[in-house]
Amino acid sequence: LSELLPLAAHRLAESPAAALARIWLIQPPRTGDCAACRFANECSQRERCLHLVASAGRSIQQPEIVWQRLDGAFRRFPIGVRKVGQIAVTGEALEVADVAASHDWVTNPDWIRAEQITSFVGHPLVHRGGVLGVLALFSRDKPGELCFEWLRMIANHLAAAIANARALEEIEN
């Protein structure tokens, strides 16, 4: 998983329309995570949250900058908080075809404007009815219907790979 998930994010971000691809997995917080979390005051439970495990994209403002850090402000989301957290809690995909028209959910509107982000697509990583995480794509173009379905297929395959890797790890332990 340490190689597969970053590879998936990088491949998604290679599209000229893609600005940023990210993958968060539901995990228990580590010591000190909650105290340092940007959304700690919005978090209703401290047992599990979404942890950023893969990120890839490129700035149009500074093309030499590649967004692959995992330690930024959005490295964690409490389950149920903001759009990414809502996808995890509901297990339902979300498409915001026009971010400008529904910008009230955007945490950093300056970044959206500067990077010319026009749309957002998020899919839950679901295996056997359980949500394992979230795959999200911020785009500079409106994604077509095929793109939405294509991302759903990728999310399904990633969820199966995550579940298999965790099962193998459990067997080894």
Short mmCIF file of C-alpha atoms in Angstrom, two decimals:
data_model
loop_
_atom_site.label_atom_id
_atom_site.label_comp_id
_atom_site.label_asym_id
_atom_site.label_seq_id
_atom_site.Cartn_x
_atom_site.Cartn_y
_atom_site.Cartn_z
CA LEU A 1 0.00 0.00 0.00
CA SER A 2 2.88 2.36 0.70
CA GLU A 3 3.73 2.18 -3.01
CA LEU A 4 0.31 1.53 -4.59
CA LEU A 5 -1.63 4.45 -3.12
CA PRO A 6 0.94 7.16 -4.02
CA LEU A 7 1.23 5.61 -7.49
CA ALA A 8 -2.56 5.81 -7.95
CA ALA A 9 -2.60 9.47 -6.87
CA HIS A 10 0.29 10.31 -9.20
CA ARG A 11 -1.34 8.58 -12.16
CA LEU A 12 -4.61 10.43 -11.56
CA ALA A 13 -2.76 13.74 -11.27
CA GLU A 14 -1.04 13.19 -14.64
CA SER A 15 -4.21 14.20 -16.43
CA PRO A 16 -3.91 17.77 -17.77
CA ALA A 17 -7.28 18.61 -16.19
CA ALA A 18 -6.33 17.29 -12.75
CA ALA A 19 -5.01 19.73 -10.18
CA LEU A 20 -4.77 17.49 -7.12
CA ALA A 21 -5.52 13.83 -6.36
CA ARG A 22 -5.60 12.64 -2.76
CA ILE A 23 -6.32 9.48 -0.80
CA TRP A 24 -7.23 9.38 2.88
CA LEU A 25 -7.64 6.16 4.90
CA ILE A 26 -9.70 5.71 8.04
CA GLN A 27 -7.31 4.95 10.90
CA PRO A 28 -7.14 5.48 14.63
CA PRO A 29 -5.36 8.73 15.54
CA ARG A 30 -1.79 8.54 16.75
CA THR A 31 -0.69 10.20 19.98
CA GLY A 32 -0.95 13.97 19.61
CA ASP A 33 -2.90 13.87 16.34
CA CYS A 34 -6.10 15.26 17.80
CA ALA A 35 -4.40 18.17 19.56
CA ALA A 36 -2.70 19.22 16.31
CA CYS A 37 -5.72 18.64 14.04
CA ARG A 38 -7.06 21.67 12.18
CA PHE A 39 -10.60 20.37 12.66
CA ALA A 40 -10.33 19.24 16.30
CA ASN A 41 -13.12 21.57 17.42
CA GLU A 42 -15.46 20.02 14.81
CA CYS A 43 -14.63 16.42 15.74
CA SER A 44 -17.28 14.55 17.71
CA GLN A 45 -15.33 11.31 18.20
CA ARG A 46 -11.65 10.59 18.66
CA GLU A 47 -11.45 6.87 17.82
CA ARG A 48 -11.00 7.09 14.03
CA CYS A 49 -10.37 9.76 11.43
CA LEU A 50 -9.24 10.13 7.84
CA HIS A 51 -5.45 10.25 7.44
CA LEU A 52 -3.86 11.48 4.21
CA VAL A 53 -1.77 8.65 2.76
CA ALA A 54 -1.24 9.81 -0.84
CA SER A 55 -1.20 13.16 -2.60
CA ALA A 56 -0.18 14.27 -6.08
CA GLY A 57 -0.72 17.34 -8.18
CA ARG A 58 0.92 20.40 -9.61
CA SER A 59 0.43 24.10 -9.03
CA ILE A 60 -0.23 26.34 -12.02
CA GLN A 61 0.99 29.28 -9.96
CA GLN A 62 4.34 27.60 -9.27
CA PRO A 63 4.78 24.67 -11.73
CA GLU A 64 7.97 23.54 -10.01
CA ILE A 65 5.94 22.70 -6.90
CA VAL A 66 4.56 19.17 -6.77
CA TRP A 67 1.87 18.55 -4.17
CA GLN A 68 2.88 15.26 -2.60
CA ARG A 69 3.36 16.25 1.03
CA LEU A 70 1.32 14.32 3.57
CA ASP A 71 1.84 16.70 6.48
CA GLY A 72 -0.12 19.78 5.43
CA ALA A 73 -3.21 21.39 6.93
CA PHE A 74 -5.55 18.80 5.38
CA ARG A 75 -3.63 15.69 6.45
CA ARG A 76 -6.55 14.64 8.63
CA PHE A 77 -10.30 15.00 8.50
CA PRO A 78 -12.63 13.86 11.26
CA ILE A 79 -15.24 11.46 9.90
CA GLY A 80 -18.34 13.48 9.04
CA VAL A 81 -16.51 16.82 8.84
CA ARG A 82 -16.36 18.79 5.58
CA LYS A 83 -16.94 17.14 2.20
CA VAL A 84 -14.20 14.52 2.56
CA GLY A 85 -15.49 13.51 5.99
CA GLN A 86 -19.08 13.41 4.71
CA ILE A 87 -18.09 11.00 1.95
CA ALA A 88 -16.57 8.73 4.60
CA VAL A 89 -19.62 8.84 6.87
CA THR A 90 -22.25 8.37 4.15
CA GLY A 91 -20.32 6.02 1.88
CA GLU A 92 -21.69 8.00 -1.07
CA ALA A 93 -19.73 9.61 -3.89
CA LEU A 94 -19.88 13.35 -4.34
CA GLU A 95 -19.42 15.47 -7.43
CA VAL A 96 -19.29 19.26 -7.28
CA ALA A 97 -19.30 20.19 -10.96
CA ASP A 98 -19.04 23.93 -10.34
CA VAL A 99 -17.05 24.80 -7.23
CA ALA A 100 -17.68 28.53 -7.76
CA ALA A 101 -21.44 28.00 -7.51
CA SER A 102 -21.21 25.99 -4.29
CA HIS A 103 -18.11 27.43 -2.66
CA ASP A 104 -19.54 27.52 0.88
CA TRP A 105 -17.89 24.18 1.67
CA VAL A 106 -14.45 25.28 0.45
CA THR A 107 -12.00 25.70 3.32
CA ASN A 108 -9.41 27.62 1.29
CA PRO A 109 -11.20 29.72 -1.38
CA ASP A 110 -8.00 31.63 -2.22
CA TRP A 111 -6.33 28.37 -3.27
CA ILE A 112 -9.38 27.42 -5.37
CA ARG A 113 -9.23 30.74 -7.22
CA ALA A 114 -5.44 30.87 -7.62
CA GLU A 115 -5.25 27.30 -8.93
CA GLN A 116 -8.36 27.67 -11.12
CA ILE A 117 -10.09 24.69 -9.53
CA THR A 118 -13.53 24.29 -11.12
CA SER A 119 -14.73 20.93 -9.80
CA PHE A 120 -14.34 18.28 -7.12
CA VAL A 121 -15.07 14.57 -7.23
CA GLY A 122 -14.83 12.31 -4.21
CA HIS A 123 -15.48 8.58 -3.96
CA PRO A 124 -15.54 6.42 -0.86
CA LEU A 125 -13.19 3.44 -0.81
CA VAL A 126 -15.73 0.74 0.05
CA HIS A 127 -15.09 -2.95 0.59
CA ARG A 128 -17.86 -5.35 1.67
CA GLY A 129 -20.04 -2.49 2.81
CA GLY A 130 -17.39 -0.81 4.95
CA VAL A 131 -15.79 2.52 4.11
CA LEU A 132 -11.99 2.30 4.26
CA GLY A 133 -11.21 5.81 3.07
CA VAL A 134 -11.79 8.47 0.42
CA LEU A 135 -10.36 9.15 -3.04
CA ALA A 136 -10.67 12.81 -4.10
CA LEU A 137 -9.83 14.73 -7.24
CA PHE A 138 -9.73 18.51 -7.60
CA SER A 139 -9.96 19.42 -11.27
CA ARG A 140 -9.46 22.46 -13.49
CA ASP A 141 -12.13 21.17 -15.88
CA LYS A 142 -15.63 19.84 -15.27
CA PRO A 143 -15.32 16.05 -15.20
CA GLY A 144 -17.52 14.21 -17.64
CA GLU A 145 -19.81 11.34 -16.76
CA LEU A 146 -17.19 8.82 -17.90
CA CYS A 147 -14.63 10.40 -15.59
CA PHE A 148 -16.97 10.02 -12.62
CA GLU A 149 -17.50 6.32 -13.43
CA TRP A 150 -13.81 5.79 -14.14
CA LEU A 151 -12.93 7.21 -10.70
CA ARG A 152 -15.57 4.95 -9.14
CA MET A 153 -13.88 1.93 -10.73
CA ILE A 154 -10.45 3.05 -9.49
CA ALA A 155 -11.87 3.59 -5.99
CA ASN A 156 -13.34 0.07 -6.01
CA HIS A 157 -10.04 -1.48 -7.05
CA LEU A 158 -8.10 0.52 -4.46
CA ALA A 159 -10.55 -0.54 -1.74
CA ALA A 160 -10.08 -4.22 -2.68
CA ALA A 161 -6.30 -3.80 -2.65
CA ILE A 162 -6.41 -2.11 0.78
CA ALA A 163 -8.63 -4.86 2.21
CA ASN A 164 -6.38 -7.58 0.78
CA ALA A 165 -3.22 -5.93 2.09
CA ARG A 166 -4.75 -5.58 5.55
CA ALA A 167 -5.90 -9.22 5.50
CA LEU A 168 -2.41 -10.40 4.53
CA GLU A 169 -0.88 -8.28 7.26
CA GLU A 170 -3.28 -9.79 9.79
CA ILE A 171 -2.42 -13.30 8.62
CA GLU A 172 1.31 -12.56 8.89
CA ASN A 173 0.85 -11.21 12.43
#
